[in-house]
Amino acid sequence: MNSLRKLIKKEISITNLALIIPSNNINIQVFDRNSKLLQRERAAKALDVKIYDYIKDEIGCRLSDRIFDIKRKFNSVLNIGCGRGHVSKFIPKESVNKLILADLSPSWLEQAQATEGIKIEKQILDEETFVLEPNSLDFVISCLSLHWVNNLPGCFRCIINSLKKDGAFMAAIFGADTLYELRGSLQLAELERDGGISPRISPFTHIKDIGALLTDAGFTMLTVDTEELIIGYPSMYELMWDLKGMGESNAARNRKLHLSRDTLFAASAIYNQLYGKIKEKDKSRYIPATFQIIYMIGWKPDESQPKIMKQGTGEISLKDMYRIDEIIKEKQ
């Protein structure tokens, strides 16, 4: 099992190169954007599409709470990769005046809604190739969309270029530990039945890379944190069905389009054996699925922002902190 985890980590680190290389001249195509568009359109046109919004709505709600914590009303805001309005329907009108909803999928964009009282504008926009007027936005938001972008450094540069000075960028994306249980189970099954592994779960960015990407793009006053959302499913099949309904099926270019029934059955058995749990209430068995969420916020530099003092300019030494009250009285 340890050797498999090392192999999986090696695969993730290799495929993640396309997400973290900052050069303008290198753009490795890890994801098939056309396939992702088709997956989103198919998900949007399902009659029970609302059933699969639970994860994105939950993260969108948590993201909107963070927006509300910024005590400022933003005049012009872009919600890039808005989906079905997972953030926009929770954003308080006290925080936003005008909201631009943008997504690659026309059907998702049509279904997106926002809080009453906010001016809405919609436009079809590819997170990977968009160009906006420089210095035109006060705030850019993204919820669980940018993990499908091939050139993430380029995307961040486009975002900061579109922001006004002291404008903010806030986003939530899936982190590298997302669905590690499903990834390991599928690869163990393929090793056993097929003698090798293939990328069944799309690669995600590591939290340690996000700060470097934002800094390279020019953002300042960064805050990056993470949390895990663990959801129980009756079996691996319900999990995979829900991922399809969310439009989150694998879209890696080097993925195999066919997974044999025999390998699928083996993966389900391995998942249940390695990670299966029992509910205390009714003693029924379920499998947990981990979704790692990385939150980030960065600001476009401006002279009005707080600046770090130069080293050596402090008036009080840390070794004297235990007598801080006495030092304050002396200075008064």
Short mmCIF file of C-alpha atoms in Angstrom, two decimals:
data_model
loop_
_atom_site.label_atom_id
_atom_site.label_comp_id
_atom_site.label_asym_id
_atom_site.label_seq_id
_atom_site.Cartn_x
_atom_site.Cartn_y
_atom_site.Cartn_z
CA MET A 1 0.00 0.00 0.00
CA ASN A 2 2.88 2.41 0.81
CA SER A 3 4.51 1.72 -2.55
CA LEU A 4 1.21 2.46 -4.30
CA ARG A 5 0.85 5.78 -2.46
CA LYS A 6 4.37 6.74 -3.60
CA LEU A 7 3.47 5.82 -7.18
CA ILE A 8 0.27 7.86 -7.03
CA LYS A 9 2.08 10.88 -5.58
CA LYS A 10 4.70 10.60 -8.33
CA GLU A 11 1.98 10.58 -10.98
CA ILE A 12 0.26 13.61 -9.44
CA SER A 13 3.50 15.59 -9.22
CA ILE A 14 4.27 14.92 -12.90
CA THR A 15 0.83 15.82 -14.23
CA ASN A 16 0.67 18.90 -12.02
CA LEU A 17 3.64 20.43 -13.88
CA ALA A 18 1.19 21.93 -16.35
CA LEU A 19 -0.58 23.68 -13.51
CA ILE A 20 2.46 25.26 -11.85
CA ILE A 21 4.94 26.11 -14.65
CA PRO A 22 4.96 29.94 -14.75
CA SER A 23 6.56 30.38 -18.17
CA ASN A 24 4.54 32.03 -20.92
CA ASN A 25 6.21 29.81 -23.49
CA ILE A 26 5.21 26.49 -21.95
CA ASN A 27 1.60 25.35 -21.90
CA ILE A 28 1.18 21.63 -21.44
CA GLN A 29 -2.37 20.56 -22.19
CA VAL A 30 -3.34 18.28 -19.30
CA PHE A 31 -7.10 18.74 -19.63
CA ASP A 32 -9.37 18.42 -22.65
CA ARG A 33 -11.44 21.60 -22.46
CA ASN A 34 -13.86 20.44 -25.18
CA SER A 35 -14.63 17.30 -23.18
CA LYS A 36 -15.15 19.41 -20.08
CA LEU A 37 -17.61 21.63 -21.95
CA LEU A 38 -19.56 18.58 -23.11
CA GLN A 39 -19.60 17.17 -19.57
CA ARG A 40 -20.95 20.43 -18.17
CA GLU A 41 -23.59 20.74 -20.89
CA ARG A 42 -24.70 17.15 -20.34
CA ALA A 43 -24.93 17.72 -16.60
CA ALA A 44 -26.88 20.98 -17.05
CA LYS A 45 -29.50 19.35 -19.27
CA ALA A 46 -30.28 16.51 -16.83
CA LEU A 47 -33.79 16.67 -15.37
CA ASP A 48 -32.45 16.11 -11.84
CA VAL A 49 -29.56 18.58 -12.16
CA LYS A 50 -30.37 20.26 -8.81
CA ILE A 51 -29.68 17.03 -6.91
CA TYR A 52 -25.96 17.27 -7.67
CA ASP A 53 -25.41 20.87 -6.51
CA TYR A 54 -24.88 19.98 -2.85
CA ILE A 55 -21.07 20.20 -2.72
CA LYS A 56 -20.70 23.30 -4.90
CA ASP A 57 -23.58 25.05 -3.13
CA GLU A 58 -22.01 24.32 0.26
CA ILE A 59 -18.61 25.69 -0.78
CA GLY A 60 -20.29 28.63 -2.53
CA CYS A 61 -22.11 29.48 0.70
CA ARG A 62 -18.86 29.32 2.69
CA LEU A 63 -17.13 31.47 0.08
CA SER A 64 -19.91 34.07 0.28
CA ASP A 65 -19.37 34.28 4.05
CA ARG A 66 -15.75 35.20 3.39
CA ILE A 67 -16.87 37.88 0.94
CA PHE A 68 -19.19 39.33 3.57
CA ASP A 69 -16.26 39.48 6.02
CA ILE A 70 -14.60 42.06 3.75
CA LYS A 71 -16.18 45.28 4.96
CA ARG A 72 -16.42 46.89 1.56
CA LYS A 73 -19.02 47.16 -1.19
CA PHE A 74 -17.57 46.20 -4.56
CA ASN A 75 -19.00 48.04 -7.54
CA SER A 76 -18.03 45.68 -10.37
CA VAL A 77 -17.51 41.96 -9.65
CA LEU A 78 -16.74 39.01 -11.95
CA ASN A 79 -17.82 35.50 -10.97
CA ILE A 80 -15.66 33.40 -13.28
CA GLY A 81 -16.74 29.79 -13.71
CA CYS A 82 -20.04 30.61 -12.02
CA GLY A 83 -21.66 27.25 -12.83
CA ARG A 84 -25.31 27.28 -11.80
CA GLY A 85 -24.80 30.25 -9.50
CA HIS A 86 -23.23 28.38 -6.59
CA VAL A 87 -21.77 31.60 -5.14
CA SER A 88 -23.94 34.28 -6.70
CA LYS A 89 -27.16 33.09 -5.06
CA PHE A 90 -25.57 33.49 -1.61
CA ILE A 91 -23.70 36.79 -2.08
CA PRO A 92 -25.33 39.50 0.07
CA LYS A 93 -26.46 42.58 -1.84
CA GLU A 94 -24.65 44.69 0.76
CA SER A 95 -21.32 43.47 -0.68
CA VAL A 96 -21.85 43.76 -4.45
CA ASN A 97 -23.44 46.33 -6.75
CA LYS A 98 -22.96 44.75 -10.20
CA LEU A 99 -22.15 41.06 -10.75
CA ILE A 100 -20.90 39.58 -14.04
CA LEU A 101 -21.66 35.85 -14.25
CA ALA A 102 -19.35 34.02 -16.65
CA ASP A 103 -18.96 30.35 -17.52
CA LEU A 104 -17.77 28.07 -20.30
CA SER A 105 -21.12 26.24 -20.38
CA PRO A 106 -24.03 28.22 -21.93
CA SER A 107 -26.61 25.96 -20.23
CA TRP A 108 -25.12 26.39 -16.78
CA LEU A 109 -24.87 30.13 -17.38
CA GLU A 110 -28.53 30.31 -18.36
CA GLN A 111 -29.53 28.52 -15.14
CA ALA A 112 -27.37 30.69 -12.87
CA GLN A 113 -29.17 33.03 -10.47
CA ALA A 114 -28.09 35.69 -8.02
CA THR A 115 -29.33 37.46 -4.92
CA GLU A 116 -32.23 39.82 -5.55
CA GLY A 117 -31.11 43.44 -5.65
CA ILE A 118 -27.81 42.82 -7.45
CA LYS A 119 -27.44 43.94 -11.07
CA ILE A 120 -26.63 40.89 -13.21
CA GLU A 121 -24.79 40.54 -16.51
CA LYS A 122 -24.04 37.18 -18.14
CA GLN A 123 -21.37 36.26 -20.67
CA ILE A 124 -19.90 33.00 -22.00
CA LEU A 125 -16.24 32.98 -21.03
CA ASP A 126 -13.52 30.34 -21.05
CA GLU A 127 -11.45 30.56 -17.86
CA GLU A 128 -8.40 29.56 -19.88
CA THR A 129 -8.48 32.05 -22.77
CA PHE A 130 -10.45 35.06 -21.55
CA VAL A 131 -9.34 38.66 -22.08
CA LEU A 132 -10.98 41.50 -20.16
CA GLU A 133 -10.48 45.24 -20.13
CA PRO A 134 -7.50 46.11 -17.88
CA ASN A 135 -8.23 47.77 -14.53
CA SER A 136 -11.98 47.34 -14.95
CA LEU A 137 -13.01 45.12 -12.00
CA ASP A 138 -13.07 45.58 -8.24
CA PHE A 139 -13.37 41.91 -7.33
CA VAL A 140 -13.06 38.49 -9.02
CA ILE A 141 -14.59 35.33 -7.53
CA SER A 142 -14.34 31.68 -8.56
CA CYS A 143 -15.86 28.60 -6.95
CA LEU A 144 -14.65 25.07 -7.82
CA SER A 145 -13.89 25.80 -11.47
CA LEU A 146 -10.22 26.73 -11.89
CA HIS A 147 -8.93 23.21 -11.17
CA TRP A 148 -9.81 22.40 -14.81
CA VAL A 149 -7.58 25.17 -16.24
CA ASN A 150 -4.42 24.01 -18.04
CA ASN A 151 -2.50 27.28 -17.68
CA LEU A 152 -3.31 28.37 -14.14
CA PRO A 153 -0.44 30.91 -13.93
CA GLY A 154 -1.69 32.56 -17.12
CA CYS A 155 -5.24 32.63 -15.74
CA PHE A 156 -4.04 34.37 -12.56
CA ARG A 157 -2.16 36.96 -14.62
CA CYS A 158 -5.29 37.71 -16.67
CA ILE A 159 -7.28 38.13 -13.46
CA ILE A 160 -4.84 40.56 -11.84
CA ASN A 161 -4.59 42.51 -15.09
CA SER A 162 -8.39 42.99 -15.12
CA LEU A 163 -8.48 44.20 -11.49
CA LYS A 164 -8.26 47.81 -10.39
CA LYS A 165 -5.59 48.74 -7.86
CA ASP A 166 -6.46 47.34 -4.42
CA GLY A 167 -8.89 44.94 -6.11
CA ALA A 168 -9.28 41.43 -4.71
CA PHE A 169 -9.33 37.90 -6.11
CA MET A 170 -10.98 35.14 -4.07
CA ALA A 171 -11.37 31.52 -5.12
CA ALA A 172 -11.98 27.98 -3.94
CA ILE A 173 -10.56 24.99 -5.81
CA PHE A 174 -10.21 21.26 -5.20
CA GLY A 175 -6.84 20.35 -3.68
CA ALA A 176 -4.50 17.43 -4.36
CA ASP A 177 -6.00 15.19 -1.65
CA THR A 178 -9.45 15.27 -3.24
CA LEU A 179 -10.87 11.78 -3.88
CA TYR A 180 -7.65 10.07 -2.82
CA GLU A 181 -9.70 7.03 -1.75
CA LEU A 182 -11.23 6.64 -5.21
CA ARG A 183 -7.90 7.25 -6.93
CA GLY A 184 -6.10 4.60 -4.88
CA SER A 185 -8.90 2.02 -5.25
CA LEU A 186 -9.05 2.38 -9.03
CA GLN A 187 -5.29 2.16 -9.40
CA LEU A 188 -5.03 -0.89 -7.15
CA ALA A 189 -7.73 -2.58 -9.20
CA GLU A 190 -5.97 -1.76 -12.48
CA LEU A 191 -2.66 -3.02 -11.13
CA GLU A 192 -4.30 -6.30 -10.22
CA ARG A 193 -6.47 -6.81 -13.32
CA ASP A 194 -4.63 -4.94 -16.08
CA GLY A 195 -1.01 -4.91 -14.89
CA GLY A 196 -0.71 -1.09 -14.91
CA ILE A 197 -2.41 2.16 -13.96
CA SER A 198 -3.96 5.05 -15.87
CA PRO A 199 -5.13 8.51 -14.74
CA ARG A 200 -8.73 7.90 -13.66
CA ILE A 201 -8.90 10.98 -11.40
CA SER A 202 -7.83 14.34 -12.79
CA PRO A 203 -4.74 15.90 -11.11
CA PHE A 204 -5.29 18.72 -8.64
CA THR A 205 -3.00 21.50 -7.42
CA HIS A 206 -1.16 21.23 -4.09
CA ILE A 207 -1.81 23.90 -1.50
CA LYS A 208 1.93 24.65 -1.27
CA ASP A 209 1.90 25.75 -4.93
CA ILE A 210 -1.02 28.18 -4.69
CA GLY A 211 0.87 30.87 -2.76
CA ALA A 212 3.76 30.75 -5.22
CA LEU A 213 1.39 31.01 -8.20
CA LEU A 214 -0.42 34.02 -6.73
CA THR A 215 2.87 35.72 -5.85
CA ASP A 216 4.29 35.13 -9.33
CA ALA A 217 1.14 36.64 -10.82
CA GLY A 218 1.68 39.80 -8.75
CA PHE A 219 -0.84 39.43 -5.94
CA THR A 220 -0.05 40.68 -2.46
CA MET A 221 -1.46 40.25 1.08
CA LEU A 222 -2.18 36.59 0.39
CA THR A 223 -4.26 34.27 2.53
CA VAL A 224 -4.40 30.56 1.64
CA ASP A 225 -6.05 27.91 3.79
CA THR A 226 -7.65 24.52 3.36
CA GLU A 227 -10.37 22.32 4.76
CA GLU A 228 -11.73 18.85 4.07
CA LEU A 229 -15.30 17.91 3.30
CA ILE A 230 -15.96 14.19 3.81
CA ILE A 231 -19.19 12.79 2.38
CA GLY A 232 -20.50 9.25 2.80
CA TYR A 233 -21.94 7.23 -0.12
CA PRO A 234 -23.60 3.80 -0.18
CA SER A 235 -20.92 2.58 -2.59
CA MET A 236 -18.36 3.73 -5.13
CA TYR A 237 -20.97 3.67 -7.89
CA GLU A 238 -23.11 6.41 -6.28
CA LEU A 239 -19.99 8.54 -5.86
CA MET A 240 -19.04 8.20 -9.53
CA TRP A 241 -22.63 8.86 -10.62
CA ASP A 242 -22.74 12.06 -8.54
CA LEU A 243 -19.40 13.24 -9.97
CA LYS A 244 -20.88 12.83 -13.44
CA GLY A 245 -23.98 14.77 -12.40
CA MET A 246 -21.78 17.60 -11.08
CA GLY A 247 -19.92 17.82 -14.40
CA GLU A 248 -16.76 16.71 -12.57
CA SER A 249 -15.93 13.56 -14.52
CA ASN A 250 -12.31 13.02 -15.53
CA ALA A 251 -11.22 15.26 -18.41
CA ALA A 252 -7.50 14.48 -18.58
CA ARG A 253 -6.24 14.23 -22.16
CA ASN A 254 -4.37 10.98 -21.52
CA ARG A 255 -7.28 9.25 -19.80
CA LYS A 256 -8.59 5.89 -20.98
CA LEU A 257 -12.17 6.20 -22.19
CA HIS A 258 -13.09 2.66 -21.22
CA LEU A 259 -13.02 1.00 -17.80
CA SER A 260 -13.82 -2.70 -17.88
CA ARG A 261 -16.63 -4.03 -15.74
CA ASP A 262 -14.27 -6.48 -14.08
CA THR A 263 -11.88 -3.69 -13.03
CA LEU A 264 -14.78 -1.56 -11.84
CA PHE A 265 -16.10 -4.37 -9.62
CA ALA A 266 -12.62 -4.93 -8.21
CA ALA A 267 -12.19 -1.20 -7.47
CA SER A 268 -15.51 -1.09 -5.63
CA ALA A 269 -14.53 -4.08 -3.48
CA ILE A 270 -11.12 -2.56 -2.70
CA TYR A 271 -12.69 0.81 -1.82
CA ASN A 272 -15.12 -0.86 0.54
CA GLN A 273 -12.40 -3.01 2.12
CA LEU A 274 -9.84 -0.24 2.64
CA TYR A 275 -12.05 2.72 3.50
CA GLY A 276 -15.54 1.36 4.26
CA LYS A 277 -17.15 2.44 7.53
CA ILE A 278 -20.23 1.46 9.54
CA LYS A 279 -22.86 3.92 10.74
CA GLU A 280 -23.42 3.82 14.50
CA LYS A 281 -27.15 4.48 14.13
CA ASP A 282 -28.32 1.62 11.90
CA LYS A 283 -25.05 -0.34 11.42
CA SER A 284 -25.25 0.11 7.63
CA ARG A 285 -22.03 0.26 5.65
CA TYR A 286 -20.86 3.26 3.62
CA ILE A 287 -17.73 4.58 1.95
CA PRO A 288 -16.29 8.06 2.67
CA ALA A 289 -15.13 10.41 -0.11
CA THR A 290 -12.75 13.25 0.77
CA PHE A 291 -12.96 16.61 -0.97
CA GLN A 292 -10.06 18.91 -0.08
CA ILE A 293 -10.99 22.55 -0.61
CA ILE A 294 -8.28 25.22 -0.99
CA TYR A 295 -9.41 28.80 -0.32
CA MET A 296 -7.31 31.73 -1.49
CA ILE A 297 -7.47 35.50 -1.54
CA GLY A 298 -4.98 37.95 -3.01
CA TRP A 299 -5.00 41.69 -3.63
CA LYS A 300 -3.66 43.78 -6.49
CA PRO A 301 -0.89 46.01 -5.10
CA ASP A 302 -1.71 49.60 -4.18
CA GLU A 303 0.12 52.29 -2.24
CA SER A 304 -2.72 52.50 0.29
CA GLN A 305 -2.21 48.91 1.45
CA PRO A 306 -0.36 48.12 4.70
CA LYS A 307 3.34 47.44 4.20
CA ILE A 308 5.80 45.31 6.14
CA MET A 309 8.19 47.40 8.23
CA LYS A 310 11.89 47.14 7.51
CA GLN A 311 13.89 44.78 9.67
CA GLY A 312 15.37 46.49 12.72
CA THR A 313 12.81 49.32 12.94
CA GLY A 314 10.90 47.76 15.83
CA GLU A 315 10.97 49.54 19.18
CA ILE A 316 10.24 46.55 21.41
CA SER A 317 12.16 43.27 21.44
CA LEU A 318 10.26 39.99 21.45
CA LYS A 319 12.28 38.90 24.48
CA ASP A 320 10.59 41.70 26.46
CA MET A 321 7.04 40.74 25.56
CA TYR A 322 6.44 39.29 29.04
CA ARG A 323 6.75 42.84 30.47
CA ILE A 324 4.75 44.61 27.74
CA ASP A 325 2.42 46.33 30.25
CA GLU A 326 5.40 47.80 32.08
CA ILE A 327 6.98 49.03 28.83
CA ILE A 328 3.74 50.76 27.79
CA LYS A 329 3.54 52.59 31.11
CA GLU A 330 7.16 53.72 30.75
CA LYS A 331 6.52 55.12 27.29
CA GLN A 332 3.39 56.94 28.42
#
